């Protein structure tokens, strides 16, 4: 029997459980019709939506999966496949995370891949050239290079002005002054006015 431990407010918590179940399975059967329908109504929440602080726990769940694969003796056979899955999932979550948590997520993810590098011998077999470039930025700690991926984002980082009734942001060469909903955008140095 494998316990499923649900942590309130966490994200990606089913991943370690599913990993252990699959590692212990002696056979797997595919049922060709859906048995569960998951529907979100307006006002419902999901840990994979919203881009909040819960996303930071994803890296912890990945570490649990990593430990489970090693404990169950499956890691050597699944290593390359596991890490491309980790990378693609983290890219998805990173693209949706709120700006104020993005830097923390980046550095937690960086430490995860630095720990992988310490193991040695990982080939990034299933990573595209673009993915390898992103991993190189990650390993070097190039946070701003990871978020300034389009001309529009670079222009906004270098120069942007948005003024509303109660909210504003003024940004010049990565220096930022803001208030209200515009706060939390990437900047070298930011001042927030309450």
Coordinates of N, CA and C in Angstrom, one line a residue:
X1 N 0.8 -1.2 0.0 CA 0.0 0.0 0.0 C 0.9 1.2 0.0
X2 N 0.6 2.2 -0.9 CA 1.4 3.4 -1.0 C 0.5 4.6 -0.6
X3 N 1.0 5.3 0.5 CA 0.2 6.4 0.9 C 0.3 7.6 0.0
X4 N -0.9 8.3 -0.2 CA -0.9 9.5 -0.9 C -1.0 10.6 0.1
X5 N 0.0 11.4 0.2 CA 0.0 12.5 1.2 C -0.3 13.8 0.5
X6 N -1.4 14.4 0.8 CA -1.8 15.7 0.2 C -1.5 16.8 1.1
X7 N -0.7 17.7 0.6 CA -0.3 18.9 1.4 C -1.2 20.1 1.0
X8 N -2.0 20.6 1.9 CA -2.8 21.8 1.5 C -2.0 22.9 0.9
X9 N -2.4 23.5 -0.2 CA -1.7 24.6 -0.8 C -0.5 24.2 -1.6
X10 N -0.2 22.9 -1.8 CA 0.9 22.5 -2.5 C 0.6 22.4 -4.0
X11 N 1.5 22.1 -4.8 CA 1.3 21.9 -6.3 C 2.1 20.7 -6.7
X12 N 1.6 20.0 -7.7 CA 2.3 18.9 -8.4 C 2.4 17.7 -7.4
X13 N 1.6 17.6 -6.4 CA 1.8 16.7 -5.3 C 1.4 15.2 -5.7
X14 N 0.7 15.1 -6.8 CA 0.4 13.7 -7.3 C 1.6 13.0 -8.0
X15 N 2.6 13.8 -8.4 CA 3.7 13.3 -9.2 C 4.5 12.2 -8.5
X16 N 4.9 12.5 -7.2 CA 5.7 11.4 -6.5 C 4.9 10.2 -6.3
X17 N 3.6 10.3 -6.0 CA 2.7 9.2 -5.8 C 2.6 8.4 -7.0
X18 N 2.3 9.0 -8.2 CA 2.2 8.3 -9.4 C 3.5 7.6 -9.8
X19 N 4.6 8.3 -9.6 CA 5.9 7.7 -9.9 C 6.1 6.4 -9.1
X20 N 5.8 6.4 -7.8 CA 5.9 5.2 -7.0 C 5.0 4.1 -7.4
X21 N 3.7 4.4 -7.7 CA 2.8 3.5 -8.2 C 3.3 2.8 -9.5
X22 N 3.7 3.6 -10.4 CA 4.2 3.0 -11.7 C 5.5 2.2 -11.5
X23 N 6.3 2.6 -10.6 CA 7.5 1.8 -10.4 C 7.2 0.4 -9.7
X24 N 6.2 0.4 -8.9 CA 5.8 -0.9 -8.2 C 4.9 -1.8 -9.1
X25 N 4.3 -1.2 -10.1 CA 3.4 -2.0 -10.9 C 4.0 -3.1 -11.6
X26 N 3.4 -4.3 -11.6 CA 3.9 -5.4 -12.4 C 3.3 -5.5 -13.8
X27 N 2.2 -4.8 -14.0 CA 1.6 -4.7 -15.3 C 0.7 -3.4 -15.3
X28 N 0.5 -2.9 -16.5 CA -0.3 -1.7 -16.6 C -1.4 -2.0 -17.7
X29 N -2.6 -1.6 -17.5 CA -3.7 -1.8 -18.4 C -4.2 -0.5 -18.8
X30 N -4.5 -0.3 -20.1 CA -5.0 0.9 -20.6 C -6.5 0.7 -20.8
X31 N -7.3 1.6 -20.1 CA -8.8 1.5 -20.2 C -9.2 2.6 -21.3
X32 N -9.8 2.2 -22.4 CA -10.0 3.1 -23.5 C -11.1 4.1 -23.4
X33 N -11.7 4.2 -22.2 CA -12.7 5.3 -22.0 C -12.4 6.0 -20.7
X34 N -12.8 7.3 -20.6 CA -12.5 8.1 -19.4 C -13.5 7.6 -18.3
X35 N -12.9 7.5 -17.1 CA -13.6 7.1 -15.9 C -13.8 8.2 -14.9
X36 N -13.0 9.3 -15.2 CA -13.1 10.4 -14.3 C -13.2 11.7 -15.2
X37 N -14.1 12.6 -14.8 CA -14.2 13.8 -15.6 C -13.9 14.9 -14.6
X38 N -12.9 15.7 -14.9 CA -12.5 16.8 -14.0 C -12.9 18.1 -14.6
X39 N -13.8 18.8 -13.9 CA -14.3 20.1 -14.4 C -14.1 21.2 -13.4
X40 N -13.6 22.3 -13.9 CA -13.4 23.5 -13.1 C -14.5 24.5 -13.4
X41 N -15.3 24.9 -12.4 CA -16.3 25.9 -12.6 C -15.7 27.2 -12.2
X42 N -16.3 28.3 -12.7 CA -15.8 29.7 -12.3 C -15.7 29.7 -10.7
X43 N -14.6 30.2 -10.3 CA -14.3 30.3 -8.8 C -13.6 29.1 -8.2
X44 N -13.6 28.0 -9.0 CA -12.8 26.8 -8.5 C -11.3 27.1 -8.7
X45 N -10.5 26.4 -8.0 CA -9.1 26.6 -8.1 C -8.4 25.3 -8.4
X46 N -7.2 25.4 -9.0 CA -6.4 24.2 -9.2 C -5.0 24.6 -8.9
X47 N -4.2 23.6 -8.4 CA -2.8 24.0 -8.0 C -2.0 24.2 -9.3
X48 N -2.4 23.8 -10.4 CA -1.7 24.1 -11.7 C -2.1 25.4 -12.4
X49 N -3.0 26.1 -11.7 CA -3.5 27.3 -12.3 C -3.2 28.5 -11.4
X50 N -3.1 29.7 -11.9 CA -3.0 30.8 -11.1 C -1.6 31.4 -10.9
X51 N -0.6 30.5 -11.1 CA 0.8 31.0 -11.0 C 1.3 31.5 -9.7
X52 N 0.7 31.1 -8.6 CA 1.1 31.7 -7.3 C 2.3 30.9 -6.7
X53 N 2.4 31.2 -5.4 CA 3.5 30.6 -4.5 C 3.5 29.1 -4.6
X54 N 2.4 28.5 -4.8 CA 2.3 27.0 -4.8 C 3.3 26.4 -5.8
X55 N 3.5 27.2 -6.9 CA 4.4 26.7 -7.9 C 5.8 26.4 -7.4
X56 N 6.2 27.1 -6.4 CA 7.6 26.9 -5.8 C 7.8 25.5 -5.2
X57 N 6.7 24.9 -4.8 CA 6.7 23.5 -4.3 C 7.0 22.4 -5.3
X58 N 6.8 22.8 -6.6 CA 6.9 21.8 -7.7 C 8.3 21.2 -7.7
X59 N 9.3 22.0 -7.4 CA 10.7 21.5 -7.4 C 10.9 20.5 -6.3
X60 N 10.3 20.7 -5.2 CA 10.4 19.8 -4.1 C 9.7 18.4 -4.5
X61 N 8.6 18.5 -5.2 CA 7.9 17.3 -5.6 C 8.8 16.5 -6.7
X62 N 9.5 17.3 -7.5 CA 10.4 16.6 -8.5 C 11.5 15.9 -7.8
X63 N 12.1 16.5 -6.7 CA 13.1 15.9 -5.9 C 12.6 14.6 -5.3
X64 N 11.4 14.6 -4.9 CA 10.8 13.4 -4.3 C 10.7 12.3 -5.4
X65 N 10.3 12.7 -6.6 CA 10.2 11.7 -7.7 C 11.6 11.1 -8.0
X66 N 12.6 12.0 -8.0 CA 13.9 11.6 -8.3 C 14.4 10.6 -7.3
X67 N 14.1 10.8 -6.0 CA 14.5 9.9 -4.9 C 13.7 8.6 -5.1
X68 N 12.5 8.6 -5.5 CA 11.6 7.4 -5.6 C 12.2 6.5 -6.7
X69 N 12.5 7.2 -7.9 CA 13.1 6.4 -9.0 C 14.4 5.7 -8.6
X70 N 15.2 6.4 -7.8 CA 16.5 5.8 -7.4 C 16.2 4.7 -6.4
X71 N 15.3 4.9 -5.4 CA 15.0 3.9 -4.4 C 14.4 2.6 -5.1
X72 N 13.6 2.8 -6.1 CA 13.0 1.7 -6.8 C 13.9 1.0 -7.8
X73 N 15.1 1.5 -8.0 CA 16.0 1.0 -9.0 C 15.6 1.2 -10.5
X74 N 14.9 2.3 -10.7 CA 14.4 2.5 -12.1 C 15.1 3.7 -12.7
X75 N 15.9 4.5 -11.9 CA 16.4 5.7 -12.4 C 17.4 5.6 -13.5
X76 N 18.3 4.6 -13.5 CA 19.3 4.4 -14.5 C 18.6 4.2 -15.9
X77 N 17.5 3.4 -15.9 CA 16.9 3.1 -17.2 C 16.0 4.3 -17.7
X78 N 15.6 5.2 -16.8 CA 14.6 6.2 -17.1 C 15.2 7.6 -17.0
X79 N 16.5 7.7 -16.7 CA 17.1 9.0 -16.4 C 16.9 10.1 -17.5
X80 N 17.2 9.8 -18.7 CA 17.0 10.8 -19.8 C 15.6 11.2 -20.0
X81 N 14.7 10.2 -20.0 CA 13.3 10.5 -20.2 C 12.7 11.3 -19.0
X82 N 13.1 10.9 -17.8 CA 12.6 11.6 -16.6 C 13.0 13.1 -16.7
X83 N 14.2 13.4 -17.0 CA 14.7 14.8 -17.0 C 14.1 15.7 -18.1
X84 N 13.8 15.1 -19.3 CA 13.2 15.9 -20.3 C 11.7 16.2 -19.9
X85 N 11.1 15.2 -19.2 CA 9.8 15.5 -18.7 C 9.8 16.6 -17.6
X86 N 10.8 16.5 -16.8 CA 10.9 17.5 -15.7 C 11.1 18.9 -16.4
X87 N 12.0 19.0 -17.3 CA 12.3 20.3 -18.0 C 11.0 20.8 -18.6
X88 N 10.3 20.0 -19.4 CA 9.1 20.5 -20.1 C 8.0 20.9 -19.2
X89 N 7.8 20.2 -18.1 CA 6.8 20.6 -17.1 C 7.2 21.9 -16.4
X90 N 8.5 22.0 -16.1 CA 8.9 23.3 -15.4 C 8.9 24.5 -16.4
X91 N 9.1 24.3 -17.7 CA 9.0 25.3 -18.7 C 7.5 25.8 -18.7
X92 N 6.6 24.8 -18.7 CA 5.2 25.2 -18.7 C 4.8 26.0 -17.4
X93 N 5.2 25.5 -16.3 CA 4.9 26.2 -15.0 C 5.6 27.6 -15.0
X94 N 6.8 27.6 -15.4 CA 7.6 28.9 -15.4 C 6.9 30.0 -16.2
X95 N 6.4 29.5 -17.4 CA 5.7 30.5 -18.3 C 4.5 31.1 -17.6
X96 N 3.9 30.4 -16.7 CA 2.6 30.8 -16.1 C 2.8 31.4 -14.7
X97 N 4.0 31.4 -14.1 CA 4.1 31.8 -12.8 C 4.1 33.3 -12.7
X98 N 3.5 33.8 -11.6 CA 3.4 35.3 -11.4 C 4.9 35.8 -11.3
X99 N 5.0 37.1 -11.8 CA 6.3 37.7 -11.8 C 7.0 37.7 -10.4
X100 N 6.3 37.9 -9.3 CA 6.9 38.0 -8.0 C 7.5 36.7 -7.5
X101 N 7.1 35.6 -8.1 CA 7.6 34.3 -7.7 C 8.6 33.7 -8.8
X102 N 8.7 34.4 -9.9 CA 9.5 33.8 -11.0 C 11.0 33.7 -10.7
X103 N 11.6 34.7 -10.1 CA 13.0 34.6 -9.7 C 13.3 33.4 -8.8
X104 N 12.4 33.3 -7.7 CA 12.6 32.2 -6.8 C 12.5 30.8 -7.5
X105 N 11.5 30.7 -8.4 CA 11.3 29.5 -9.1 C 12.6 29.2 -10.0
X106 N 13.1 30.2 -10.6 CA 14.3 30.1 -11.5 C 15.4 29.5 -10.7
X107 N 15.7 30.1 -9.5 CA 16.9 29.6 -8.7 C 16.7 28.3 -8.1
X108 N 15.4 27.9 -7.8 CA 15.2 26.6 -7.3 C 15.4 25.5 -8.4
X109 N 14.9 25.9 -9.6 CA 15.1 25.0 -10.7 C 16.6 24.9 -11.1
X110 N 17.3 26.0 -11.0 CA 18.7 26.0 -11.3 C 19.5 25.1 -10.3
X111 N 19.2 25.1 -9.0 CA 19.8 24.2 -8.1 C 19.5 22.8 -8.4
X112 N 18.3 22.5 -8.8 CA 17.9 21.1 -9.2 C 18.8 20.6 -10.4
X113 N 19.0 21.5 -11.4 CA 19.8 21.0 -12.5 C 21.3 21.0 -12.2
X114 N 21.7 21.9 -11.3 CA 23.1 21.8 -10.8 C 23.4 20.5 -10.1
X115 N 22.4 20.1 -9.3 CA 22.5 18.8 -8.6 C 22.6 17.6 -9.6
X116 N 21.8 17.7 -10.7 CA 21.9 16.7 -11.8 C 23.3 16.7 -12.4
X117 N 23.8 17.9 -12.7 CA 25.1 18.0 -13.3 C 26.2 17.4 -12.4
X118 N 26.0 17.5 -11.1 CA 27.0 16.9 -10.1 C 27.1 15.3 -10.3
X119 N 25.9 14.7 -10.7 CA 25.9 13.3 -10.9 C 26.8 12.9 -12.0
X120 N 26.9 13.8 -13.0 CA 27.8 13.5 -14.2 C 27.1 12.5 -15.1
X121 N 27.6 12.5 -16.4 CA 27.1 11.5 -17.3 C 25.8 11.8 -18.0
X122 N 25.1 12.8 -17.6 CA 23.8 13.1 -18.2 C 24.0 13.7 -19.6
X123 N 23.3 13.2 -20.6 CA 23.6 13.6 -22.0 C 22.6 14.6 -22.6
X124 N 21.5 14.9 -21.9 CA 20.5 15.8 -22.5 C 20.0 15.2 -23.8
X125 N 19.9 13.9 -23.9 CA 19.6 13.2 -25.1 C 18.4 13.7 -25.9
X126 N 17.3 14.0 -25.1 CA 16.0 14.4 -25.8 C 15.8 15.9 -25.8
X127 N 16.8 16.7 -25.5 CA 16.7 18.1 -25.4 C 17.0 18.7 -26.8
X128 N 16.2 19.6 -27.3 CA 16.4 20.3 -28.6 C 17.6 21.3 -28.3
X129 N 18.1 21.9 -29.4 CA 19.1 22.9 -29.3 C 18.6 24.1 -28.5
X130 N 17.4 24.5 -28.7 CA 16.8 25.6 -27.9 C 16.7 25.2 -26.4
X131 N 16.3 24.0 -26.1 CA 16.2 23.6 -24.7 C 17.6 23.5 -24.1
X132 N 18.6 23.1 -24.9 CA 20.0 23.1 -24.3 C 20.5 24.5 -24.1
X133 N 20.1 25.4 -24.9 CA 20.5 26.8 -24.7 C 19.9 27.3 -23.4
X134 N 18.6 27.0 -23.2 CA 17.9 27.4 -22.0 C 18.6 26.8 -20.7
X135 N 18.9 25.5 -20.8 CA 19.6 24.9 -19.7 C 20.9 25.6 -19.4
X136 N 21.7 25.9 -20.5 CA 23.0 26.6 -20.3 C 22.7 27.9 -19.5
X137 N 21.7 28.7 -19.9 CA 21.4 30.0 -19.2 C 21.0 29.7 -17.8
X138 N 20.3 28.6 -17.6 CA 19.8 28.2 -16.2 C 21.1 27.9 -15.3
X139 N 21.9 27.1 -15.9 CA 23.1 26.6 -15.1 C 24.1 27.8 -14.8
X140 N 24.1 28.8 -15.7 CA 25.0 29.9 -15.4 C 24.3 31.0 -14.6
X141 N 23.0 30.7 -14.2 CA 22.3 31.7 -13.4 C 21.9 32.9 -14.1
X142 N 21.6 32.9 -15.4 CA 21.3 34.0 -16.2 C 19.7 34.2 -16.2
X143 N 19.3 34.7 -15.1 CA 17.8 34.9 -14.9 C 17.2 35.9 -15.9
X144 N 17.9 37.0 -16.1 CA 17.3 38.0 -17.0 C 17.3 37.4 -18.5
X145 N 18.3 36.7 -18.8 CA 18.3 36.1 -20.2 C 17.2 35.1 -20.3
X146 N 16.7 34.5 -19.2 CA 15.7 33.5 -19.3 C 14.3 34.1 -19.5
X147 N 14.1 35.3 -19.0 CA 12.8 36.0 -19.1 C 12.7 37.0 -20.3
X148 N 13.9 37.5 -20.8 CA 13.8 38.4 -21.9 C 14.0 37.7 -23.2
X149 N 13.0 37.0 -23.6 CA 13.2 36.0 -24.7 C 12.6 36.6 -26.0
X150 N 11.8 37.7 -25.9 CA 11.3 38.3 -27.1 C 11.6 39.8 -27.2
X151 N 11.6 40.4 -28.4 CA 11.9 41.8 -28.5 C 10.9 42.6 -27.7
X152 N 9.7 42.2 -27.6 CA 8.7 43.0 -26.8 C 9.1 43.0 -25.4
X153 N 9.5 41.8 -24.8 CA 9.9 41.8 -23.4 C 11.1 42.6 -23.2
X154 N 12.1 42.6 -24.1 CA 13.3 43.3 -24.0 C 13.0 44.8 -24.0
X155 N 12.1 45.3 -24.9 CA 11.7 46.7 -25.0 C 11.1 47.1 -23.7
X156 N 10.2 46.3 -23.2 CA 9.5 46.6 -21.9 C 10.4 46.7 -20.8
X157 N 11.4 45.8 -20.8 CA 12.5 45.9 -19.7 C 13.3 47.1 -19.8
X158 N 13.6 47.5 -21.0 CA 14.5 48.7 -21.2 C 13.7 50.0 -21.0
X159 N 12.5 50.0 -21.5 CA 11.7 51.3 -21.4 C 10.2 51.0 -21.5
X160 N 9.5 51.4 -20.4 CA 8.0 51.2 -20.5 C 7.4 52.2 -19.5
X161 N 6.3 52.7 -19.9 CA 5.5 53.6 -19.1 C 4.0 53.2 -19.3
X162 N 3.4 53.0 -18.1 CA 1.9 52.7 -18.1 C 1.4 53.4 -16.9
X163 N 0.4 54.3 -17.2 CA -0.2 55.1 -16.1 C -1.7 54.9 -16.1
X164 N -2.2 54.5 -15.0 CA -3.7 54.3 -14.8 C -4.1 55.2 -13.7
X165 N -5.4 55.1 -13.3 CA -5.9 56.0 -12.3 C -5.2 55.8 -10.9
X166 N -5.0 54.5 -10.6 CA -4.3 54.2 -9.3 C -3.0 53.4 -9.4
X167 N -2.7 53.0 -10.6 CA -1.6 52.1 -10.9 C -0.7 52.8 -11.9
X168 N 0.6 52.6 -11.8 CA 1.6 53.0 -12.8 C 2.8 52.2 -12.7
X169 N 3.6 52.3 -13.8 CA 4.9 51.7 -13.8 C 5.7 52.6 -14.8
X170 N 6.9 52.9 -14.3 CA 7.9 53.7 -15.2 C 9.2 52.9 -15.1
X171 N 9.7 52.4 -16.2 CA 10.8 51.6 -16.3 C 11.8 52.1 -17.3
X172 N 13.1 52.3 -16.9 CA 14.1 52.7 -17.8 C 15.4 52.0 -17.6
X173 N 15.9 51.3 -18.6 CA 17.1 50.5 -18.5 C 17.2 49.6 -17.3
X174 N 16.0 49.0 -17.0 CA 16.0 48.0 -15.9 C 15.7 48.5 -14.6
X175 N 15.6 49.9 -14.4 CA 15.3 50.5 -13.2 C 13.8 50.8 -13.2
X176 N 13.1 50.5 -12.1 CA 11.6 50.6 -12.1 C 11.0 51.3 -10.9
X177 N 10.0 52.1 -11.1 CA 9.2 52.6 -10.1 C 7.8 52.2 -10.4
X178 N 7.0 51.7 -9.4 CA 5.7 51.2 -9.8 C 4.7 51.2 -8.6
X179 N 3.5 51.1 -8.9 CA 2.4 51.0 -7.9 C 1.3 50.2 -8.4
X180 N 0.7 49.4 -7.5 CA -0.5 48.7 -7.9 C -0.2 47.4 -8.7
X181 N -1.1 47.2 -9.7 CA -1.1 46.0 -10.5 C 0.2 45.8 -11.4
X182 N 0.9 46.9 -11.6 CA 2.1 46.8 -12.5 C 3.3 46.3 -11.7
X183 N 3.2 46.2 -10.4 CA 4.4 45.8 -9.6 C 4.8 44.4 -9.9
X184 N 6.1 44.1 -9.7 CA 6.5 42.7 -9.8 C 7.1 42.3 -11.2
X185 N 7.1 43.3 -12.1 CA 7.7 43.0 -13.4 C 9.3 42.9 -13.3
X186 N 9.9 42.2 -14.2 CA 11.4 42.0 -14.0 C 12.1 43.4 -14.1
X187 N 13.1 43.6 -13.2 CA 13.9 44.8 -13.2 C 15.2 44.5 -12.4
X188 N 16.2 45.2 -12.8 CA 17.5 45.1 -12.0 C 17.3 45.7 -10.6
X189 N 16.6 46.8 -10.5 CA 16.3 47.5 -9.3 C 14.9 48.1 -9.3
X190 N 14.1 47.8 -8.3 CA 12.7 48.2 -8.4 C 12.3 48.9 -7.1
X191 N 11.5 50.0 -7.2 CA 10.9 50.6 -6.1 C 9.4 50.5 -6.2
X192 N 8.8 50.1 -5.1 CA 7.3 50.0 -5.1 C 6.7 51.0 -4.2
X193 N 5.8 51.8 -4.7 CA 5.1 52.8 -3.9 C 3.8 52.2 -3.4
X194 N 3.6 52.3 -2.2 CA 2.3 51.7 -1.6 C 1.2 52.8 -1.7

